[in-house]
Every structure is written in structure tokens, then in C-alpha cells.
CSV table of C-alpha atoms and ligand atoms in Angstrom, one decimal:
chain,number,residue,atom,x,y,z
A,1,MET,CA,45.3,-47.8,19.0
A,2,LYS,CA,43.8,-50.3,21.4
A,3,LEU,CA,45.3,-53.5,22.6
A,4,SER,CA,43.4,-56.3,24.4
A,5,LEU,CA,44.4,-59.5,26.1
A,6,ALA,CA,42.7,-62.5,24.5
A,7,PRO,CA,40.9,-64.9,26.8
A,8,ILE,CA,42.7,-68.1,27.3
A,9,GLN,CA,40.6,-70.7,29.3
A,10,GLY,CA,42.3,-71.8,32.5
A,11,ILE,CA,45.0,-69.1,32.4
A,12,THR,CA,43.9,-65.5,32.0
A,13,LEU,CA,41.6,-65.7,35.0
A,14,ALA,CA,41.0,-62.9,37.5
A,15,HIS,CA,44.2,-63.3,39.6
A,16,TYR,CA,46.3,-63.5,36.3
A,17,ARG,CA,44.7,-60.4,34.8
A,18,ASN,CA,45.1,-58.4,38.1
A,19,ILE,CA,48.8,-59.1,38.5
A,20,TYR,CA,49.5,-58.9,34.7
A,21,SER,CA,48.1,-55.3,34.7
A,22,GLU,CA,50.1,-54.4,37.8
A,23,ILE,CA,53.5,-55.7,36.6
A,24,PHE,CA,53.4,-55.4,32.8
A,25,GLY,CA,50.6,-53.1,31.8
A,26,GLY,CA,50.2,-52.1,28.1
A,27,VAL,CA,46.8,-53.8,27.8
A,28,ASP,CA,43.7,-51.6,27.4
A,29,SER,CA,41.0,-54.4,27.9
A,30,TYR,CA,41.0,-57.9,29.3
A,31,TYR,CA,38.5,-60.4,27.9
A,32,THR,CA,37.6,-63.2,30.3
A,33,PRO,CA,37.6,-66.8,29.3
A,34,PHE,CA,34.1,-67.9,28.3
A,35,ILE,CA,31.3,-68.8,30.7
A,36,ALA,CA,29.0,-71.3,29.0
A,37,THR,CA,25.4,-70.4,29.4
A,38,SER,CA,22.8,-73.0,30.4
A,39,SER,CA,19.1,-73.2,31.0
A,40,LEU,CA,19.7,-72.5,34.7
A,41,ARG,CA,17.7,-69.5,35.9
A,42,LYS,CA,19.5,-69.3,39.2
A,43,ILE,CA,22.6,-67.2,40.1
A,44,VAL,CA,25.2,-69.8,41.1
A,45,PRO,CA,28.2,-67.9,42.5
A,46,SER,CA,30.8,-70.5,41.4
A,47,ILE,CA,29.8,-69.8,37.7
A,48,TYR,CA,30.5,-66.1,38.0
A,49,LYS,CA,33.5,-66.2,40.4
A,50,ASP,CA,36.0,-65.2,37.7
A,51,ILE,CA,34.1,-62.0,36.9
A,52,ILE,CA,32.6,-60.8,40.2
A,53,PRO,CA,33.9,-57.3,40.9
A,54,GLN,CA,35.4,-58.4,44.3
A,55,ASN,CA,37.9,-60.7,42.4
A,56,ASN,CA,38.9,-58.1,39.8
A,57,ASN,CA,41.0,-55.0,40.2
A,58,ASN,CA,38.5,-52.2,39.6
A,59,ASN,CA,40.9,-50.0,37.7
A,60,ILE,CA,41.2,-52.4,34.7
A,61,ASP,CA,38.7,-52.8,31.9
A,62,ILE,CA,37.2,-56.3,32.0
A,63,ILE,CA,34.9,-57.7,29.3
A,64,PRO,CA,33.1,-60.9,30.3
A,65,GLN,CA,32.6,-63.4,27.5
A,66,LEU,CA,29.7,-65.9,27.1
A,67,LEU,CA,29.5,-69.0,25.0
A,68,SER,CA,26.0,-69.8,23.9
A,69,ASN,CA,23.7,-70.6,21.0
A,70,ASN,CA,20.5,-69.9,22.9
A,71,GLY,CA,19.2,-66.3,23.0
A,72,SER,CA,17.1,-66.7,26.1
A,73,ASP,CA,19.8,-68.4,28.1
A,74,PHE,CA,22.2,-65.7,27.0
A,75,ASN,CA,19.8,-63.0,28.0
A,76,PHE,CA,19.6,-64.4,31.6
A,77,PHE,CA,23.4,-64.7,32.0
A,78,ALA,CA,24.0,-61.3,30.3
A,79,SER,CA,21.6,-59.5,32.5
A,80,THR,CA,23.1,-61.0,35.6
A,81,ILE,CA,26.5,-59.8,34.4
A,82,ALA,CA,25.2,-56.4,33.4
A,83,ASP,CA,23.7,-56.1,36.9
A,84,MET,CA,27.3,-56.5,38.3
A,85,GLY,CA,28.1,-53.2,36.6
A,86,TYR,CA,29.6,-54.5,33.3
A,87,LYS,CA,28.9,-52.3,30.3
A,88,GLU,CA,30.1,-54.7,27.6
A,89,ILE,CA,29.6,-58.4,27.0
A,90,ASN,CA,31.3,-60.5,24.4
A,91,TRP,CA,29.7,-63.4,22.5
A,92,ASN,CA,32.1,-66.2,21.6
A,93,ILE,CA,31.4,-67.7,18.2
A,94,GLY,CA,35.0,-68.6,17.5
A,95,CYS,CA,35.8,-71.5,19.8
A,96,PRO,CA,37.2,-74.3,17.6
A,97,SER,CA,37.0,-77.2,20.1
A,98,HIS,CA,35.2,-80.2,18.7
A,99,THR,CA,33.1,-80.7,21.9
A,100,VAL,CA,31.8,-77.2,21.4
A,101,THR,CA,31.4,-77.0,17.7
A,102,LYS,CA,29.5,-80.3,17.5
A,103,LYS,CA,26.8,-78.6,19.6
A,104,LYS,CA,26.6,-75.8,17.1
A,105,LYS,CA,28.3,-73.4,19.6
A,106,GLY,CA,31.5,-71.4,19.3
A,107,SER,CA,32.7,-71.5,15.6
A,108,GLY,CA,30.2,-74.4,15.1
A,109,ILE,CA,27.4,-71.9,14.8
A,110,LEU,CA,29.2,-70.1,11.9
A,111,ALA,CA,27.8,-72.7,9.5
A,112,TYR,CA,24.2,-71.9,10.6
A,113,PRO,CA,23.4,-68.3,9.8
A,114,ASP,CA,19.7,-68.8,10.6
A,115,MET,CA,20.6,-69.7,14.2
A,116,VAL,CA,22.8,-66.6,14.4
A,117,ASN,CA,19.9,-64.5,13.1
A,118,LYS,CA,17.5,-66.0,15.7
A,119,PHE,CA,20.0,-65.6,18.5
A,120,LEU,CA,20.7,-61.9,17.7
A,121,ASP,CA,17.0,-61.1,17.2
A,122,GLU,CA,16.4,-62.4,20.7
A,123,VAL,CA,19.5,-60.8,22.3
A,124,CYS,CA,19.4,-57.4,20.6
A,125,THR,CA,15.9,-56.5,21.8
A,126,ASN,CA,16.2,-54.2,24.8
A,127,LYS,CA,19.7,-55.2,25.8
A,128,GLN,CA,21.2,-53.0,28.6
A,129,TYR,CA,24.9,-53.4,27.6
A,130,ASP,CA,27.1,-53.2,24.5
A,131,LEU,CA,27.5,-56.4,22.7
A,132,THR,CA,30.7,-57.4,20.9
A,133,VAL,CA,31.3,-60.7,18.9
A,134,LYS,CA,34.4,-62.8,18.6
A,135,LEU,CA,34.5,-65.0,15.6
A,136,ARG,CA,36.7,-66.8,13.1
A,137,LEU,CA,36.9,-66.6,9.3
A,138,GLY,CA,34.2,-69.3,9.1
A,139,LEU,CA,33.8,-72.9,10.5
A,140,ASN,CA,35.0,-74.6,7.3
A,141,SER,CA,35.5,-71.8,4.8
A,142,LEU,CA,35.5,-68.1,4.2
A,143,ASP,CA,32.0,-68.2,2.5
A,144,GLU,CA,30.5,-68.9,5.9
A,145,GLY,CA,32.4,-66.0,7.5
A,146,ILE,CA,31.2,-63.7,4.7
A,147,ASN,CA,27.5,-64.7,5.4
A,148,ILE,CA,27.9,-64.1,9.1
A,149,ILE,CA,29.7,-60.7,8.8
A,150,GLU,CA,26.9,-59.5,6.4
A,151,LEU,CA,24.3,-60.7,8.9
A,152,LEU,CA,26.1,-59.1,11.9
A,153,ASN,CA,26.0,-55.8,9.9
A,154,ASN,CA,22.2,-55.8,10.6
A,155,TYR,CA,22.6,-55.7,14.4
A,156,PRO,CA,23.7,-52.9,16.8
A,157,LEU,CA,27.1,-54.4,17.8
A,158,LYS,CA,29.9,-52.3,19.4
A,159,SER,CA,32.6,-54.2,17.4
A,160,VAL,CA,33.7,-57.6,16.1
A,161,ILE,CA,36.9,-59.4,16.8
A,162,ILE,CA,38.1,-61.7,14.0
A,163,HIS,CA,40.7,-64.5,14.6
A,164,ALA,CA,42.1,-64.9,11.1
A,165,ARG,CA,41.7,-68.8,11.0
A,166,THR,CA,38.8,-71.0,10.2
A,167,GLY,CA,37.3,-73.2,13.0
A,168,ILE,CA,38.5,-76.4,11.5
A,169,GLN,CA,42.1,-75.0,11.4
A,170,LYS,CA,42.0,-74.8,15.2
A,171,TYR,CA,45.5,-73.3,15.9
A,172,GLU,CA,47.2,-75.0,13.0
A,173,GLY,CA,48.8,-73.5,9.9
A,174,THR,CA,49.0,-69.8,9.5
A,175,VAL,CA,46.6,-66.9,9.8
A,176,ASN,CA,44.9,-66.0,6.5
A,177,LEU,CA,45.4,-62.3,6.1
A,178,GLU,CA,43.7,-62.2,2.6
A,179,SER,CA,40.5,-63.6,4.2
A,180,PHE,CA,40.7,-61.3,7.2
A,181,GLU,CA,41.0,-58.4,4.7
A,182,ILE,CA,37.8,-59.5,2.9
A,183,LEU,CA,35.8,-59.7,6.2
A,184,ASN,CA,37.3,-56.4,7.4
A,185,SER,CA,36.2,-54.7,4.2
A,186,LEU,CA,32.7,-56.1,4.5
A,187,SER,CA,32.1,-55.3,8.2
A,188,LYS,CA,30.2,-52.1,9.1
A,189,HIS,CA,31.3,-52.6,12.6
A,190,GLU,CA,34.7,-51.7,14.0
A,191,VAL,CA,37.0,-54.7,13.6
A,192,THR,CA,39.7,-56.0,16.0
A,193,TYR,CA,42.4,-58.1,14.5
A,194,ASN,CA,43.4,-61.3,16.3
A,195,GLY,CA,45.9,-64.0,15.5
A,196,ASP,CA,49.7,-64.9,15.7
A,197,ILE,CA,51.1,-61.6,17.0
A,198,PHE,CA,54.1,-63.0,18.9
A,199,THR,CA,56.6,-60.2,18.5
A,200,ASN,CA,56.7,-56.4,18.0
A,201,GLU,CA,57.8,-57.1,14.4
A,202,ASP,CA,54.7,-59.3,13.9
A,203,PHE,CA,52.5,-56.4,15.2
A,204,ILE,CA,54.2,-53.9,12.9
A,205,LYS,CA,53.7,-56.1,9.9
A,206,ILE,CA,50.0,-56.6,10.6
A,207,LYS,CA,49.5,-52.9,11.4
A,208,ASN,CA,51.3,-51.8,8.2
A,209,ARG,CA,49.1,-54.3,6.2
A,210,PHE,CA,45.9,-53.0,7.8
A,211,PRO,CA,46.5,-49.3,8.6
A,212,MET,CA,42.7,-48.8,9.0
A,213,VAL,CA,42.6,-51.3,11.9
A,214,ASN,CA,43.0,-49.7,15.3
A,215,SER,CA,42.3,-52.5,17.7
A,216,PHE,CA,44.4,-55.6,18.2
A,217,MET,CA,43.8,-58.6,20.5
A,218,ILE,CA,46.9,-60.7,21.5
A,219,GLY,CA,46.7,-64.0,23.2
A,220,ARG,CA,49.6,-66.5,23.2
A,221,GLY,CA,52.1,-63.9,22.3
A,222,ALA,CA,51.3,-61.8,25.3
A,223,LEU,CA,51.5,-64.9,27.6
A,224,ARG,CA,54.8,-65.9,26.2
A,225,ASP,CA,56.2,-62.4,26.4
A,226,PRO,CA,54.2,-60.4,28.9
A,227,PHE,CA,56.3,-57.3,28.0
A,228,LEU,CA,54.9,-57.5,24.4
A,229,PRO,CA,51.8,-55.2,24.9
A,230,SER,CA,53.9,-52.5,26.6
A,231,THR,CA,56.7,-52.8,24.0
A,232,ILE,CA,54.1,-52.3,21.2
A,233,LYS,CA,52.9,-49.2,23.1
A,234,GLY,CA,56.6,-47.9,23.0
A,235,ILE,CA,57.4,-48.7,26.7
A,236,ILE,CA,60.8,-50.4,26.9
A,237,THR,CA,61.7,-52.5,29.9
A,238,PRO,CA,65.5,-52.9,30.3
A,239,THR,CA,66.5,-56.6,29.9
A,240,SER,CA,68.0,-56.5,33.4
A,241,GLU,CA,64.6,-55.8,35.0
A,242,LYS,CA,62.7,-58.4,33.0
A,243,ILE,CA,63.7,-61.5,34.9
A,244,ALA,CA,62.9,-59.9,38.3
A,245,LYS,CA,59.4,-58.9,37.0
A,246,ILE,CA,58.8,-62.4,35.6
A,247,LYS,CA,59.9,-63.8,39.0
A,248,GLU,CA,57.4,-61.5,40.8
A,249,PHE,CA,54.7,-62.6,38.3
A,250,HIS,CA,55.5,-66.3,38.8
A,251,ASP,CA,55.6,-66.0,42.6
A,252,PHE,CA,52.2,-64.4,42.7
A,253,ILE,CA,50.6,-67.0,40.4
A,254,PHE,CA,52.3,-69.8,42.3
A,255,ASN,CA,51.1,-68.5,45.7
A,256,HIS,CA,47.6,-68.0,44.4
A,257,TYR,CA,47.3,-71.6,43.2
A,258,LYS,CA,49.0,-72.9,46.3
A,259,LYS,CA,46.1,-71.4,48.3
A,260,VAL,CA,43.3,-72.5,46.1
A,261,LEU,CA,44.4,-76.0,44.8
A,262,TYR,CA,44.5,-79.1,46.8
A,263,GLY,CA,47.7,-81.3,46.7
A,264,ASP,CA,51.1,-81.1,45.0
A,265,LYS,CA,50.1,-82.7,41.8
A,266,HIS,CA,47.3,-80.3,41.0
A,267,LEU,CA,49.6,-77.4,41.8
A,268,CYS,CA,52.5,-78.7,39.6
A,269,ASP,CA,50.1,-79.4,36.7
A,270,LYS,CA,48.7,-75.9,36.9
A,271,MET,CA,52.1,-74.3,37.0
A,272,LYS,CA,53.2,-76.5,34.0
A,273,GLU,CA,50.4,-74.8,32.0
A,274,PHE,CA,51.8,-71.4,33.1
A,275,TRP,CA,55.3,-72.3,32.0
A,276,ILE,CA,54.3,-73.7,28.6
A,277,TYR,CA,53.9,-70.1,27.6
A,278,THR,CA,56.1,-68.1,30.0
A,279,SER,CA,59.2,-70.3,29.6
A,280,VAL,CA,59.7,-69.4,25.9
A,281,HIS,CA,61.9,-66.3,26.5
A,282,ILE,CA,63.6,-67.4,29.7
A,283,ASP,CA,64.3,-71.0,28.8
A,284,PRO,CA,64.6,-71.0,25.0
A,285,SER,CA,66.4,-74.4,24.8
A,286,GLY,CA,63.4,-75.9,26.7
A,287,LYS,CA,65.8,-77.6,29.2
A,288,PHE,CA,63.9,-76.6,32.3
A,289,LEU,CA,60.5,-77.0,30.8
A,290,LYS,CA,61.4,-80.6,30.0
A,291,LYS,CA,62.2,-81.2,33.7
A,292,LEU,CA,59.1,-79.4,34.8
A,293,LYS,CA,56.9,-81.6,32.7
A,294,LYS,CA,58.1,-84.6,34.8
A,295,CYS,CA,57.7,-83.0,38.2
A,296,ASN,CA,54.9,-83.8,40.6
A,297,THR,CA,56.0,-82.4,43.9
A,298,THR,CA,56.2,-78.8,45.1
A,299,SER,CA,59.8,-79.2,46.4
A,300,VAL,CA,61.1,-80.6,43.1
A,301,TYR,CA,59.1,-77.9,41.3
A,302,LEU,CA,60.6,-75.0,43.3
A,303,ASP,CA,64.1,-76.5,42.9
A,304,ILE,CA,63.8,-76.5,39.1
A,305,ILE,CA,62.3,-72.9,39.1
A,306,ASP,CA,65.1,-71.6,41.4
A,307,LYS,CA,67.8,-73.1,39.1
A,308,MET,CA,66.0,-71.7,36.1
A,309,PHE,CA,65.9,-68.2,37.5
A,310,ASP,CA,69.6,-68.5,38.7
A,311,THR,CA,71.0,-69.8,35.5
A,312,SER,CA,68.7,-68.1,32.9
A,313,ASN,CA,69.3,-64.6,34.0
A,314,LEU,CA,68.7,-63.4,30.5
A,315,TRP,CA,65.5,-62.6,28.7
A,316,ILE,CA,66.1,-63.9,25.2
A,317,GLU,CA,64.4,-61.7,22.6
B,401,FMN,C1,44.2,-72.9,25.5
B,401,FMN,C2,43.4,-71.8,24.9
B,401,FMN,C3,42.2,-71.4,25.4
B,401,FMN,C4,41.4,-70.4,24.8
B,401,FMN,N1,40.3,-70.0,25.4
B,401,FMN,C5,39.5,-69.1,24.8
B,401,FMN,C6,38.3,-68.6,25.4
B,401,FMN,O1,37.9,-69.0,26.5
B,401,FMN,N2,37.5,-67.7,24.7
B,401,FMN,C7,37.9,-67.2,23.5
B,401,FMN,O2,37.3,-66.4,22.9
B,401,FMN,N3,39.1,-67.6,22.9
B,401,FMN,C8,39.9,-68.5,23.6
B,401,FMN,N4,41.0,-68.9,23.0
B,401,FMN,C9,41.5,-68.2,21.7
B,401,FMN,C10,42.3,-67.0,22.0
B,401,FMN,O3,41.6,-66.0,22.7
B,401,FMN,C11,42.9,-66.4,20.7
B,401,FMN,O4,41.8,-66.0,19.9
B,401,FMN,C12,43.8,-67.3,20.0
B,401,FMN,O5,44.8,-67.8,20.8
B,401,FMN,C13,44.5,-66.6,18.8
B,401,FMN,O6,45.1,-65.5,19.2
B,401,FMN,P1,46.8,-65.5,19.4
B,401,FMN,O7,47.4,-66.0,18.2
B,401,FMN,O8,47.1,-64.1,19.7
B,401,FMN,O9,47.0,-66.4,20.6
B,401,FMN,C14,41.8,-69.8,23.6
B,401,FMN,C15,43.1,-70.3,23.0
B,401,FMN,C16,43.8,-71.2,23.6
B,401,FMN,C17,45.2,-71.6,23.0
């Protein structure tokens, strides 16, 4: 059984993946947040900084992800990435953001099977890496997802990852397991399940419902509870050790952003993003998160964090 960390733009970047794997483990593969391709045929280092091997621990499995609807652009970016030594690249056709979908990218392309066909014809000729695809149930409806899965069956993909919502659902409502089941049964490729695994009980429920699925991708659940992947793998961290590990995790992320961001406000804003997820088990009443949301200086920030670690010395399951 394989577990992967879902890409979360702005959060699961190289420093986050590196320290996550060191402190918490339990994750077999880390997908990077997407890099959007463009018609640029020059290697601009800032575009690739999250995936260059120097920024990534070389003992963890990293799968770079590209967002694109243009096969020739994709080929340029993918061959640059393959030249860095990556053996697998993921194509994002699941992003639900309106700014992306209106350009027929991300889940927007799911409504245009001819574009997907053209793209894959161009990309699957002579590619030097394994290609995986991350998609949703469809943009508007399952019918679109069915068309796309049947079309993907014609190409040499390593696997497909299905987030069990439609694009227009964004992150609202619930995952649709009946629709996931239909796509899973139609796919000739290995399928990874993705969506709303927040606890070990959620995982067990999904695993029992789909015993034939052996690969699971976890996003927000693994950010909220970084012990979740290892717990699923049967590794139990005593509650008494959890707070110390979260503090070590926080301090690393904080010091990283202190080095790379300019000014207190940027630093505080970035750390608020971190705590939106990570506070769930340490500050279940939301008392400290509420205070954090209002803070704009590092000294106030650190004061709130110190109090939170002092008073919330319990990890609430
Ligand atoms: C803020 C945010 C950013 C995301 N960025 C990406 C991304 O760059 N690439 C991608 O494929 N999915 C992205 N996702 C989707 C997640 O990878 C994942 O599919 C989604 O959160 C559902 O899984 P979960 O319920 O386990 O969180 C993002 C989700 C969120 C909430």
C-alpha cells in the first residue's frame, strides 16, 4: 500500500517536504505543487527552484507536477525536468480554480476530450519519463470524467490519481464515492484515490470500500495531522511526543520563511497559512488561530505561538 502527499500550492514546497519526511515520515511519494508551463523555451532557474535536486532531500521520492494544455510547451518543461534526473512527471488536469479552468487548463480541460487527445498524442511520443495524471470526476459531471478515463486508457500512463469531486464542486460538499467507483472500474491504469481522508478511520472506511485500490493520496488531512500517514502505516507516536515534534516542525518552517521573506507582515501571513492547517489538533477551540489571524509583527506572533505551545500541551485526536 502506497501513500503520497498531495501537492498544496504555497505550502508543500521543498523545505516543507524535506522536514516533513524527516520528522513525521509515513509518506512514500511527495507530489510538488504545479509548475505552469508557458511558451518560454529558456530554462529560468526561478521557475524550477522548488524541484531542483539541490533543494530537495535526495532520499525522498519527489514527483514534479505540470499544469498545461499545450503538448509542445509540456514537452519542453518535462524534458528539462527529466534532465534533472526525475523519472516520473505528473500532469495536473484537476485544478478547480476559475482562473485556471476558464483557460481550459486544470479540470477545465476535462470538458474538451479532443484537446486531451491532441495533448497526449504530442506528449506520449518518445517521452523519456513515466507520465501520471491527476484529475477530478469531471469538470461539471461524471459523464466528462468517463470520456476522459476511456481516452486515458489508450495512452501509456503509469497511473492516474482521481480526486473524487467534480471541478465545479471545488472543495465543497462531499466526495462522491459512487462516481469514483465507476471511474476506477473503467480505468485500465492503476488508480490512486484522493479526497477527504482526514483521520485513520476515514482511511479505513475508504480502504474497506475499495479493497482493490492500493494507492492513496492525502492532502489537507496530512497537513492538519502530520502524524496521519505514519499512523495509517501502523506507526504510533505517543501523544507526549507529538507536541515536541510539531514545535520542531514549526520552528524549521518559521526559520525558513524568516530567511527568505522580507518584512514582518509577509512572514506572519505565510505562517498564518501554515497554522490554518496545523492548528486543528493543537488548538481545537480556534482561540489561538483567531489571535494569529490579527497579528502582523513577529514579536506578537512568537508570543502567541509560545502561549499556544505552553497551554495546549495536548494533541487532541
Ligand atoms: C490550497 C490548495 C492548493 C492546492 N494546490 C494543488 C496543486 O498545486 N496541484 C494539485 O494537483 N492539487 C492541488 N490541490 C489539491 C490537493 O492536491 C488535493 O487533491 C485536494 O486537497 C483533495 O485532497 P484532500 O481532501 O486529501 O486534501 C490544492 C488544494 C488546496 C486546498
